[in-house]
XYZ file of C-alpha atoms in Angstrom:
698
model
C -5.457 -20.737 29.934
C -7.018 -23.677 28.093
C -8.257 -26.295 30.598
C -6.940 -29.821 30.618
C -7.724 -31.635 27.334
C -8.369 -35.396 27.477
C -8.447 -37.354 24.226
C -8.736 -41.061 24.886
C -5.618 -42.108 26.809
C -3.870 -38.828 26.074
C -4.124 -35.872 28.444
C -2.715 -32.417 27.678
C -2.266 -30.058 30.633
C -1.594 -26.544 29.290
C -1.107 -24.923 32.711
C 1.711 -27.367 33.497
C 2.827 -27.643 29.854
C 2.862 -31.402 30.304
C 1.718 -34.438 28.295
C 0.355 -37.614 29.904
C -0.169 -40.907 28.030
C -1.816 -43.892 29.728
C -1.481 -42.045 33.035
C 2.285 -41.594 32.643
C 4.114 -38.275 32.246
C 5.841 -38.194 28.859
C 8.872 -36.033 28.058
C 8.090 -33.614 25.243
C 9.978 -30.666 23.770
C 8.620 -27.124 24.247
C 8.002 -26.530 20.549
C 6.420 -29.948 20.039
C 4.088 -29.194 22.956
C 3.085 -25.896 21.318
C 2.264 -27.691 18.069
C 0.276 -30.394 19.881
C -1.667 -27.854 21.926
C -2.499 -25.860 18.791
C -3.830 -29.013 17.110
C -5.765 -30.095 20.201
C -7.428 -26.716 20.661
C -8.524 -26.848 16.999
C -9.238 -30.571 16.876
C -12.558 -30.097 15.114
C -10.848 -28.912 11.929
C -7.757 -29.124 9.762
C -5.046 -26.645 10.771
C -2.912 -25.295 7.928
C 0.870 -25.363 8.023
C 1.020 -21.567 7.983
C -1.344 -21.384 10.930
C 0.675 -23.908 12.919
C 3.862 -21.983 12.176
C 2.185 -18.826 13.431
C 0.866 -20.526 16.567
C 4.051 -22.364 17.540
C 6.614 -19.808 16.336
C 4.786 -16.481 16.843
C 6.471 -13.497 15.204
C 9.262 -15.626 13.706
C 10.021 -16.623 10.124
C 10.917 -20.320 10.082
C 11.148 -23.024 7.459
C 8.354 -25.574 7.028
C 10.797 -28.357 7.811
C 10.847 -27.141 11.435
C 7.159 -28.001 11.609
C 7.755 -31.369 9.938
C 10.352 -32.216 12.585
C 7.887 -31.493 15.400
C 5.085 -33.460 13.716
C 7.421 -36.446 13.384
C 8.367 -36.173 17.065
C 4.696 -36.119 18.088
C 3.897 -39.158 15.950
C 6.694 -41.069 17.677
C 5.150 -40.185 21.055
C 1.480 -40.671 20.191
C 1.506 -43.125 17.306
C 1.845 -42.700 13.560
C -1.925 -42.278 13.112
C -2.326 -39.658 15.846
C -1.825 -36.744 13.489
C -3.356 -36.965 10.019
C -1.853 -35.141 7.061
C -4.515 -33.575 4.854
C -2.742 -33.088 1.533
C -2.652 -29.504 0.409
C -4.225 -28.220 3.614
C -2.262 -29.099 6.738
C -2.722 -31.404 9.722
C -5.591 -32.653 11.879
C -5.406 -34.320 15.282
C -6.771 -37.863 14.868
C -6.721 -39.011 18.484
C -9.888 -40.522 19.953
C -12.357 -37.707 20.512
C -15.103 -37.918 23.197
C -18.646 -38.078 21.863
C -19.518 -34.810 23.599
C -17.210 -32.891 21.284
C -18.716 -31.601 18.026
C -18.165 -33.831 15.016
C -16.084 -32.487 12.183
C -18.138 -30.616 9.572
C -19.732 -32.820 6.974
C -17.941 -30.986 4.182
C -14.663 -32.589 5.285
C -15.817 -35.866 3.810
C -13.152 -37.495 1.692
C -14.767 -36.743 -1.646
C -15.005 -33.937 -4.167
C -17.981 -31.632 -3.627
C -18.913 -28.516 -5.625
C -21.174 -25.914 -4.048
C -21.961 -22.215 -3.703
C -20.271 -20.700 -0.639
C -19.723 -17.423 1.172
C -15.977 -16.960 1.594
C -14.266 -14.345 3.759
C -10.594 -13.517 3.184
C -8.702 -11.119 5.460
C -5.295 -10.133 6.757
C -3.652 -7.810 9.269
C -2.758 -4.575 7.485
C 0.969 -3.899 7.581
C 1.788 -7.038 9.567
C 5.430 -7.181 8.436
C 5.994 -3.569 9.500
C 4.324 -4.184 12.868
C 6.591 -7.154 13.537
C 9.649 -5.204 12.432
C 8.717 -2.319 14.706
C 7.866 -4.335 17.842
C 7.564 -8.089 17.371
C 6.429 -8.807 20.935
C 3.626 -6.230 20.848
C 2.489 -7.397 17.410
C 2.375 -11.047 18.469
C 0.467 -10.243 21.663
C -2.063 -8.151 19.743
C -2.527 -10.927 17.188
C -2.951 -13.630 19.847
C -5.649 -11.550 21.516
C -7.416 -10.880 18.227
C -7.212 -14.511 17.153
C -8.488 -16.084 20.358
C -10.965 -13.491 21.673
C -12.333 -11.847 18.525
C -12.123 -14.522 15.828
C -11.958 -18.094 17.132
C -14.450 -17.334 19.888
C -17.020 -15.712 17.578
C -16.923 -17.556 14.251
C -18.909 -20.683 15.275
C -21.755 -18.620 16.736
C -22.000 -16.702 13.447
C -22.357 -19.905 11.474
C -18.802 -19.777 10.167
C -15.975 -22.243 9.759
C -12.282 -21.442 10.108
C -10.138 -22.768 7.274
C -6.902 -20.872 7.867
C -6.031 -18.312 10.505
C -2.720 -16.429 10.330
C -2.013 -12.681 10.399
C -1.283 -12.730 6.672
C -4.120 -15.021 5.575
C -7.459 -15.543 7.269
C -9.820 -17.761 5.293
C -13.325 -18.545 6.542
C -16.524 -20.035 5.146
C -20.034 -18.990 6.189
C -23.416 -20.472 5.469
C -25.054 -17.057 5.062
C -23.917 -13.823 3.401
C -25.746 -11.759 6.000
C -24.170 -13.646 8.904
C -20.735 -13.227 7.331
C -21.236 -9.480 6.852
C -22.525 -8.907 10.363
C -19.633 -10.932 11.788
C -17.079 -8.959 9.754
C -18.542 -5.604 10.778
C -18.705 -6.579 14.450
C -15.070 -7.683 14.236
C -14.019 -4.307 12.804
C -16.126 -2.579 15.473
C -14.459 -4.589 18.249
C -11.016 -3.690 16.897
C -11.992 -0.021 16.762
C -13.081 -0.190 20.397
C -9.733 -1.766 21.283
C -7.938 1.102 19.574
C -9.840 3.565 21.722
C -8.959 1.806 24.955
C -5.530 0.410 24.095
C -4.082 1.947 20.900
C -0.913 -0.133 21.110
C -2.761 -3.426 21.425
C -5.193 -3.319 18.507
C -4.681 -4.406 14.925
C -6.286 -3.238 11.700
C -7.800 -5.746 9.305
C -8.669 -5.722 5.622
C -11.629 -7.966 4.818
C -12.982 -9.183 1.483
C -16.102 -11.306 0.941
C -17.276 -13.191 -2.129
C -20.062 -15.620 -3.001
C -19.244 -18.105 -5.745
C -18.624 -21.753 -6.559
C -16.067 -23.606 -4.459
C -14.738 -27.118 -4.734
C -14.128 -29.236 -1.647
C -11.499 -31.807 -2.523
C -10.461 -34.034 0.392
C -11.243 -31.190 2.780
C -9.317 -28.587 0.777
C -11.362 -25.566 -0.339
C -10.467 -24.193 -3.787
C -12.175 -22.548 -6.730
C -13.479 -19.175 -7.881
C -15.061 -18.302 -4.545
C -11.731 -18.520 -2.741
C -9.859 -16.688 -5.492
C -12.447 -13.927 -5.716
C -12.510 -13.368 -1.952
C -8.711 -13.066 -2.007
C -8.920 -10.583 -4.871
C -11.598 -8.493 -3.140
C -9.527 -8.430 0.051
C -6.582 -7.031 -1.933
C -8.717 -4.072 -2.980
C -9.606 -3.183 0.628
C -7.890 -0.617 2.805
C -7.456 -1.198 6.526
C -10.705 -1.234 8.530
C -12.722 -1.879 5.346
C -15.105 -4.671 4.417
C -15.516 -5.057 0.639
C -17.848 -7.517 -1.111
C -18.637 -8.622 -4.660
C -21.745 -7.690 -6.595
C -23.309 -11.123 -6.121
C -22.765 -10.954 -2.358
C -24.379 -7.510 -2.369
C -27.397 -8.765 -4.301
C -27.908 -11.588 -1.802
C -27.460 -9.348 1.247
C -29.590 -6.368 0.189
C -32.993 -7.959 0.911
C -31.991 -8.460 4.533
C -31.297 -4.719 4.939
C -28.834 -5.246 7.748
C -25.972 -3.186 6.330
C -25.402 -0.157 4.155
C -23.430 -0.244 0.917
C -21.381 2.084 -1.251
C -20.853 1.086 -4.902
C -17.293 1.018 -6.247
C -15.883 0.574 -9.728
C -15.495 -2.811 -11.381
C -12.159 -4.504 -10.743
C -10.222 -7.296 -12.395
C -9.681 -9.703 -9.521
C -7.834 -12.461 -11.348
C -6.220 -12.913 -14.758
C -8.696 -14.389 -17.195
C -11.739 -13.322 -15.174
C -14.200 -10.629 -16.164
C -14.157 -7.413 -14.090
C -16.332 -7.722 -10.980
C -18.387 -4.908 -9.390
C -17.443 -4.235 -5.776
C -19.298 -2.680 -2.849
C -17.956 -1.177 0.353
C -19.931 -2.154 3.446
C -20.042 1.127 5.271
C -22.271 0.905 8.335
C -24.693 -1.107 10.415
C -28.268 0.158 10.039
C -28.956 0.540 13.749
C -28.083 4.233 13.695
C -25.722 3.754 16.619
C -22.299 5.337 16.388
C -19.946 2.872 14.803
C -16.552 4.295 13.979
C -15.323 0.921 12.809
C -17.563 0.802 9.741
C -17.471 4.434 8.619
C -16.416 4.375 4.994
C -12.973 5.834 4.411
C -12.344 8.355 1.676
C -12.416 6.852 -1.827
C -9.120 5.544 -3.057
C -7.363 7.660 -5.711
C -6.941 4.714 -8.075
C -9.592 2.621 -9.770
C -7.561 -0.562 -9.584
C -4.693 -1.551 -7.337
C -1.987 -3.555 -9.119
C -0.750 -6.536 -7.124
C 2.646 -8.198 -7.172
C 4.436 -11.131 -5.581
C 8.224 -10.954 -5.301
C 9.585 -14.479 -5.304
C 12.788 -15.285 -3.405
C 15.781 -14.469 -5.580
C 17.499 -17.733 -6.388
C 21.133 -17.826 -5.322
C 23.424 -19.605 -7.767
C 25.527 -20.825 -4.847
C 23.927 -22.758 -1.979
C 25.988 -20.832 0.568
C 24.472 -17.571 -0.674
C 20.813 -18.560 -0.263
C 20.499 -16.354 2.825
C 21.833 -13.460 0.764
C 19.142 -13.888 -1.901
C 16.476 -13.955 0.814
C 17.821 -10.725 2.299
C 17.771 -8.915 -1.036
C 14.240 -10.208 -1.704
C 12.961 -9.000 1.659
C 14.404 -5.527 1.109
C 12.771 -5.231 -2.319
C 9.423 -6.288 -0.836
C 9.793 -3.786 2.018
C 10.518 -0.989 -0.442
C 7.642 -1.835 -2.766
C 5.214 -2.320 0.128
C 5.617 1.338 1.126
C 4.116 2.412 -2.185
C 0.394 3.005 -1.644
C -0.246 2.320 -5.337
C 0.776 -1.336 -4.993
C -0.537 -4.357 -3.166
C 2.528 -6.441 -2.317
C 2.325 -10.008 -1.049
C 4.168 -10.268 2.268
C 7.610 -11.851 2.433
C 6.444 -14.686 4.677
C 3.844 -15.682 2.101
C 6.368 -16.003 -0.729
C 9.098 -17.829 1.211
C 7.421 -21.138 0.447
C 8.335 -20.638 -3.221
C 12.040 -20.758 -2.435
C 13.788 -23.523 -4.372
C 14.246 -26.273 -1.809
C 17.070 -28.295 -3.388
C 20.013 -27.316 -5.627
C 19.135 -28.035 -9.221
C 15.404 -28.300 -8.608
C 13.070 -26.406 -10.909
C 12.181 -22.847 -9.892
C 8.495 -22.091 -9.270
C 6.354 -21.316 -12.305
C 5.385 -17.601 -12.185
C 1.955 -18.194 -13.719
C 1.149 -20.868 -11.141
C 2.283 -18.545 -8.358
C 0.160 -15.726 -9.768
C -2.915 -17.953 -9.782
C -2.295 -19.211 -6.239
C -1.721 -15.744 -4.788
C -4.254 -13.954 -7.039
C -1.739 -11.352 -8.210
C -1.303 -9.682 -11.570
C 2.489 -9.517 -11.558
C 5.301 -11.773 -10.388
C 8.911 -10.677 -9.988
C 11.508 -13.428 -10.305
C 15.273 -13.317 -10.355
C 18.666 -14.670 -9.447
C 21.562 -13.365 -7.408
C 25.168 -14.343 -7.911
C 28.291 -13.427 -5.990
C 31.841 -14.100 -7.105
C 34.235 -12.616 -4.591
C 33.139 -9.006 -4.218
C 31.358 -8.971 -7.571
C 27.573 -9.017 -7.446
C 25.091 -9.677 -10.237
C 21.302 -9.545 -9.838
C 18.966 -10.493 -12.708
C 15.265 -9.728 -12.337
C 12.257 -10.274 -14.616
C 8.713 -9.004 -14.266
C 6.002 -11.369 -15.536
C 2.536 -10.097 -16.443
C 0.412 -13.087 -15.484
C -2.701 -12.232 -17.497
C -0.756 -12.210 -20.768
C 1.777 -14.804 -19.688
C 4.935 -12.997 -20.737
C 7.900 -11.070 -19.398
C 7.247 -7.329 -19.733
C 10.479 -6.054 -18.187
C 13.848 -7.420 -17.219
C 17.090 -5.931 -16.023
C 20.576 -6.957 -14.952
C 22.456 -5.164 -12.169
C 26.237 -5.551 -11.865
C 28.588 -4.130 -9.267
C 30.310 -4.613 -5.948
C 28.499 -6.409 -3.146
C 28.615 -3.267 -1.032
C 26.298 -1.702 -3.638
C 23.481 -4.090 -2.763
C 21.319 -1.452 -1.054
C 21.509 0.779 -4.088
C 20.489 -2.190 -6.223
C 17.504 -2.865 -4.020
C 16.234 0.701 -4.312
C 16.820 0.754 -8.041
C 15.024 -2.555 -8.590
C 12.058 -1.476 -6.476
C 11.703 1.846 -8.279
C 12.029 0.265 -11.725
C 9.465 -2.435 -10.969
C 6.995 0.148 -9.700
C 7.331 2.215 -12.869
C 6.918 -0.857 -15.090
C 3.836 -2.305 -13.420
C 1.061 0.209 -13.951
C 0.598 3.764 -15.291
C -0.616 4.830 -11.851
C 2.494 3.639 -10.029
C 4.886 6.432 -9.165
C 8.559 5.703 -8.821
C 9.040 8.968 -6.957
C 6.570 7.814 -4.309
C 8.509 4.587 -3.814
C 11.676 6.573 -3.251
C 9.992 9.136 -1.026
C 8.470 6.531 1.246
C 11.567 4.324 1.343
C 12.254 4.932 5.016
C 9.686 4.432 7.743
C 8.152 7.934 7.769
C 6.491 7.822 11.169
C 5.855 5.534 14.124
C 2.175 6.496 13.964
C 0.308 4.421 11.403
C -2.706 6.707 11.861
C -0.596 9.750 10.990
C 0.701 7.991 7.898
C -2.855 7.093 6.937
C -3.924 10.736 7.278
C -1.117 11.802 4.958
C -2.208 9.283 2.342
C -5.832 10.413 2.579
C -4.810 14.041 2.217
C -2.671 13.299 -0.820
C -5.528 11.373 -2.426
C -7.715 14.497 -2.678
C -5.188 17.366 -2.650
C -5.058 17.877 -6.403
C -8.789 17.599 -7.033
C -8.933 21.335 -6.205
C -12.597 21.147 -5.249
C -13.413 23.278 -2.208
C -14.414 20.338 0.003
C -11.530 18.107 -1.057
C -9.014 20.905 -0.658
C -10.248 21.677 2.866
C -10.242 17.957 3.691
C -6.613 17.665 2.586
C -5.607 20.400 5.035
C -7.474 18.691 7.873
C -5.725 15.412 7.107
C -2.250 16.974 7.098
C -2.936 18.897 10.309
C -4.316 15.766 11.946
C -1.184 13.850 10.949
C 0.930 16.492 12.696
C -1.280 16.303 15.797
C -0.729 12.553 15.917
C 3.007 12.849 15.275
C 4.445 16.392 15.638
C 7.817 15.148 14.338
C 6.451 13.724 11.081
C 8.547 15.568 8.477
C 6.497 14.615 5.438
C 3.270 15.804 7.065
C 4.842 19.223 7.676
C 6.102 19.306 4.084
C 2.667 18.484 2.690
C 0.959 21.094 4.859
C 3.554 23.603 3.620
C 2.694 22.537 0.081
C -1.006 23.005 0.823
C -0.420 26.652 1.841
C 1.823 27.114 -1.186
C -0.954 25.889 -3.485
C -3.453 28.081 -1.684
C -1.451 31.153 -2.681
C -0.609 29.909 -6.165
C -4.181 28.931 -6.996
C -5.612 32.292 -5.943
C -7.484 30.830 -2.983
C -5.805 32.927 -0.313
C -7.253 36.122 1.153
C -4.113 36.545 3.270
C -1.187 35.850 0.979
C 1.379 37.079 3.501
C 0.140 34.880 6.353
C -0.326 31.805 4.176
C 3.141 32.318 2.754
C 4.569 32.574 6.274
C 2.877 29.318 7.315
C 4.109 27.572 4.181
C 7.689 28.584 4.898
C 7.448 27.730 8.598
C 6.211 24.189 7.939
C 8.719 23.683 5.122
C 11.596 24.719 7.384
C 10.315 22.479 10.166
C 10.163 19.537 7.755
C 13.799 20.075 6.749
C 14.846 20.293 10.403
C 13.119 16.993 11.119
C 14.433 15.084 8.092
C 17.193 16.818 6.101
C 17.834 13.556 4.207
C 14.403 13.352 2.538
C 14.679 14.480 -1.077
C 11.002 15.395 -1.371
C 11.068 17.404 1.866
C 14.078 19.332 0.536
C 12.335 19.860 -2.796
C 9.212 21.283 -1.162
C 11.336 23.663 0.887
C 13.268 24.670 -2.220
C 10.139 25.436 -4.218
C 8.633 27.495 -1.401
C 11.876 29.472 -1.020
C 11.678 30.205 -4.730
C 7.946 30.643 -5.303
C 6.964 32.526 -2.157
C 10.274 33.891 -0.894
C 12.107 34.647 -4.162
C 15.221 33.258 -2.500
C 16.435 31.598 -5.651
C 20.006 30.843 -4.550
C 18.758 29.160 -1.386
C 16.195 27.222 -3.416
C 18.758 25.896 -5.863
C 21.002 24.799 -2.990
C 18.111 22.814 -1.515
C 17.395 21.197 -4.882
C 21.067 20.271 -5.245
C 20.938 18.650 -1.788
C 17.794 16.739 -2.754
C 19.340 15.377 -5.951
C 22.547 14.482 -4.118
C 20.434 12.429 -1.677
C 18.352 10.816 -4.415
C 19.251 11.378 -8.096
C 16.032 9.547 -9.075
C 13.688 11.944 -7.269
C 11.314 13.182 -9.977
C 9.882 15.888 -7.711
C 13.335 17.439 -7.212
C 14.004 17.531 -10.947
C 10.581 19.041 -11.723
C 10.510 21.688 -8.976
C 14.069 22.796 -9.659
C 13.010 23.212 -13.301
C 10.280 25.607 -12.203
C 12.801 27.762 -10.339
C 15.108 27.816 -13.371
C 12.166 28.956 -15.494
C 11.495 31.842 -13.065
C 15.144 32.868 -13.500
C 14.833 32.907 -17.280
C 16.902 29.750 -17.780
C 14.230 28.167 -19.928
C 16.229 25.526 -21.784
C 17.777 24.224 -18.555
C 14.287 24.092 -17.091
C 12.987 22.062 -20.038
C 15.874 19.605 -19.727
C 15.188 19.090 -16.030
C 11.455 18.632 -16.251
C 11.906 16.128 -19.076
C 14.198 14.176 -16.766
C 11.404 14.194 -14.162
C 8.922 12.876 -16.705
C 11.354 10.149 -17.772
C 11.742 9.016 -14.154
C 8.028 9.189 -13.409
C 6.105 9.154 -16.706
C 2.706 8.743 -15.056
C 3.165 10.952 -12.038
C 0.202 12.230 -10.030
C 1.606 15.719 -10.604
C 2.139 15.402 -14.367
C -0.182 18.356 -14.903
C 2.266 20.498 -12.896
C 5.211 19.113 -14.875
C 3.482 20.127 -18.130
C 2.788 23.575 -16.691
C 6.496 24.034 -16.001
C 7.220 22.985 -19.599
C 4.761 25.651 -20.757
C 6.340 28.333 -18.571
C 9.828 27.417 -19.753
C 8.684 27.456 -23.391
C 7.390 31.008 -22.932
C 10.708 32.038 -21.403
C 12.658 30.737 -24.410
C 10.253 32.491 -26.801
C 8.239 29.549 -28.151
C 4.605 30.459 -27.318
C 3.030 27.907 -29.687
C 4.948 25.159 -27.914
C 3.823 26.623 -24.594
C 0.175 26.440 -25.717
C 0.595 22.726 -26.461
C 2.189 21.955 -23.083
C -0.348 23.990 -21.114
C -3.210 22.419 -23.030
C -1.970 19.005 -21.864
C -1.817 20.268 -18.289
C -5.396 21.525 -18.391
C -6.682 18.330 -19.942
C -5.179 16.438 -17.007
C -6.446 18.916 -14.410
C -8.893 21.566 -15.681
C -9.057 23.154 -12.217
C -5.354 24.016 -12.065
C -5.339 27.827 -12.139
C -1.561 28.050 -12.512
C -1.848 26.388 -15.924
C -4.962 28.393 -16.778
C -3.201 31.749 -16.191
C -0.198 30.716 -18.241
C -2.377 29.410 -21.065
C -4.182 32.744 -21.324
C -0.835 34.530 -21.773
C 0.555 31.860 -24.122
C -2.495 32.122 -26.414
C -2.079 35.902 -26.609
C 1.615 35.603 -27.443
C 0.830 32.882 -30.013
C -1.666 35.195 -31.745
C -4.852 33.441 -30.551
C -6.424 36.501 -28.940
C -10.096 35.494 -29.107
C -9.417 32.125 -27.527
C -7.276 33.820 -24.896
C -10.083 36.192 -23.973
C -12.553 33.325 -23.694
C -10.179 31.468 -21.395
C -9.612 34.634 -19.360
C -13.298 34.663 -18.485
C -13.014 31.057 -17.305
C -10.138 32.125 -15.060
C -12.248 34.921 -13.561
C -15.045 32.435 -12.909
C -12.720 30.379 -10.701
C -10.788 33.368 -9.265
C -13.164 36.390 -9.268
C -10.707 38.609 -7.371
C -7.901 38.145 -9.876
C -6.087 41.260 -11.049
C -2.957 41.492 -13.135
C -1.336 43.984 -10.769
C -1.934 41.876 -7.673
C -0.704 38.775 -9.452
C 2.430 40.547 -10.668
C 3.186 41.756 -7.142
C 3.891 38.235 -5.882
C 4.544 36.037 -8.933
C 8.289 35.183 -8.947
C 8.994 35.230 -12.706
C 11.915 37.610 -13.242
C 12.214 40.520 -15.675
C 11.963 40.917 -18.578
C 9.723 37.842 -18.834
C 7.385 38.992 -16.059
C 6.584 42.184 -17.963
C 5.739 40.207 -21.106
C 3.531 37.825 -19.131
C 1.574 40.602 -17.404
C 1.086 42.530 -20.613
C -0.294 39.427 -22.322
C -2.755 38.906 -19.463
C -3.984 42.487 -19.811
C -4.434 42.079 -23.566
C -6.640 39.054 -22.854
C -9.032 41.354 -20.992
C -8.131 40.497 -17.434
C -8.551 43.432 -15.007
C -5.357 45.415 -14.514
């Protein structure tokens, strides 16, 4: 508990939660006392509005006017000049301060100063989900992190706190090296907390930049702040990322180790900036907190802010907020997107009827995002209309817009549809199917979820090390959460690929494990369309239970008609059954829903297989060629391409490709392949004969 604080004639007694002025006890409201105590404990600096809201209303979403009310009440008690408003930044306690207390930093002088600075930007990973899951635990963990690990350590490291909330931590340091060491020690301390108290530790994402900043009446702005925010958006939890300039300044000190990353566009109008991951302290001591995670599967993470949907009727403003929050929650579950938290965009809500809505380009600059989603919601009786527009900030134009009409009880369907459509429109690497698949909270274990994401990131590389690592990640996810349906489904898929790619020395056992995990996944979550699709494909591919497979696909599409995986995998089964045209229609639907899917190479392979079934080998060659260009290591496409080339009359090319297949699968034989491959007669006979003609061992 903070000891008694005496500021001139004012005395604050935290243990008693009492305020004394001129020796007299003064009546003060509980929330006003919390605001005053927060200001007094941070009296050496300006405290932002967001930080005060977090300190006085922990875990709650409240309007800024609640804070204004409490500030007004305090000024009535202590005098109008007792609390100074610093425009654009927040509030600072202006009561008489004893000489023994440190003076405010010189850079708070009331003038404009331009200088080079080291800026650290951070946030708590998944804060909104943590609060939704257990608000009390999240708030307690944050309070401990804030007081013990951040506020208590920053001054000693030569740093200055500018803003400190779970969703935005902004700090300035006098030295790059000091900032890096502080950030790494913070991540190390959090890792130690996770070992001793897993429920009480948070995970942070930290970005660091060195660049020009402008100090205007105490407010810190400029490229340094924007770049640090952009770097932080690129980081995964537990990571510390820095810019190239920060790396160049820190390298001579040799106090940390670095891993180079690709260049990234951090803000519209800026040139791409090289990034570095700070991976370890050089002491050689074990330091789990700064071990570099696996590389991310995307070179650049698109970022988006969803502004509060503007309600056309004042009485419906709460309704617009609810729809907005649901869209944000849906988008935030997509690993391919960085989504600004709901609490951070609430301030852009239109305050008064008829007032101008926020400018998307201004919002994009303030939040350092590439995309801004805006919209309106209107209700008339039971009729509902939602209009949304997606603005690409760097080009300053609307790139997608849509209107949704229906009954108000359809709102949840609208939310899912909007989220999926936005994801598909933003970036070629965004997968609508992933948004749908991860719509519900998949597991209570964030670590298990993280393992699944890491496994997925390397699964389709098909290198020996990556493929083995994917299995370890999926198995670890199941260890952490045995009831995690998607982890079981992905492990089933791993065994399925092991058989299909010719990697298995025990086809029967691997097939049994694939089916066991697929069935377990369905038992755990029979509503998940992707889980059902995995089970359906394994029934078809490994079990040749085609009727059962098609039933599972029908269930998946009934649950989610927009599930690209269900459309594509059911197409593969139809191709095995000789229903080639139906297969082509289905896989084209999958590609329409998810045109830039991570598994597009598999979609193209299904198109090639279906084209062979309908007797169009030249078309099959084209499809399979696309598949191999996307993923040259995909043996399923390689086998089919060998046969397609033979049937298209390209025998010499087929024989050359057959040798490439044997180089990746030396034990391949046509007879062994034909014994398990599920393509049905007469097409199987034609396929096997073509493989033999290409020179593959019989």
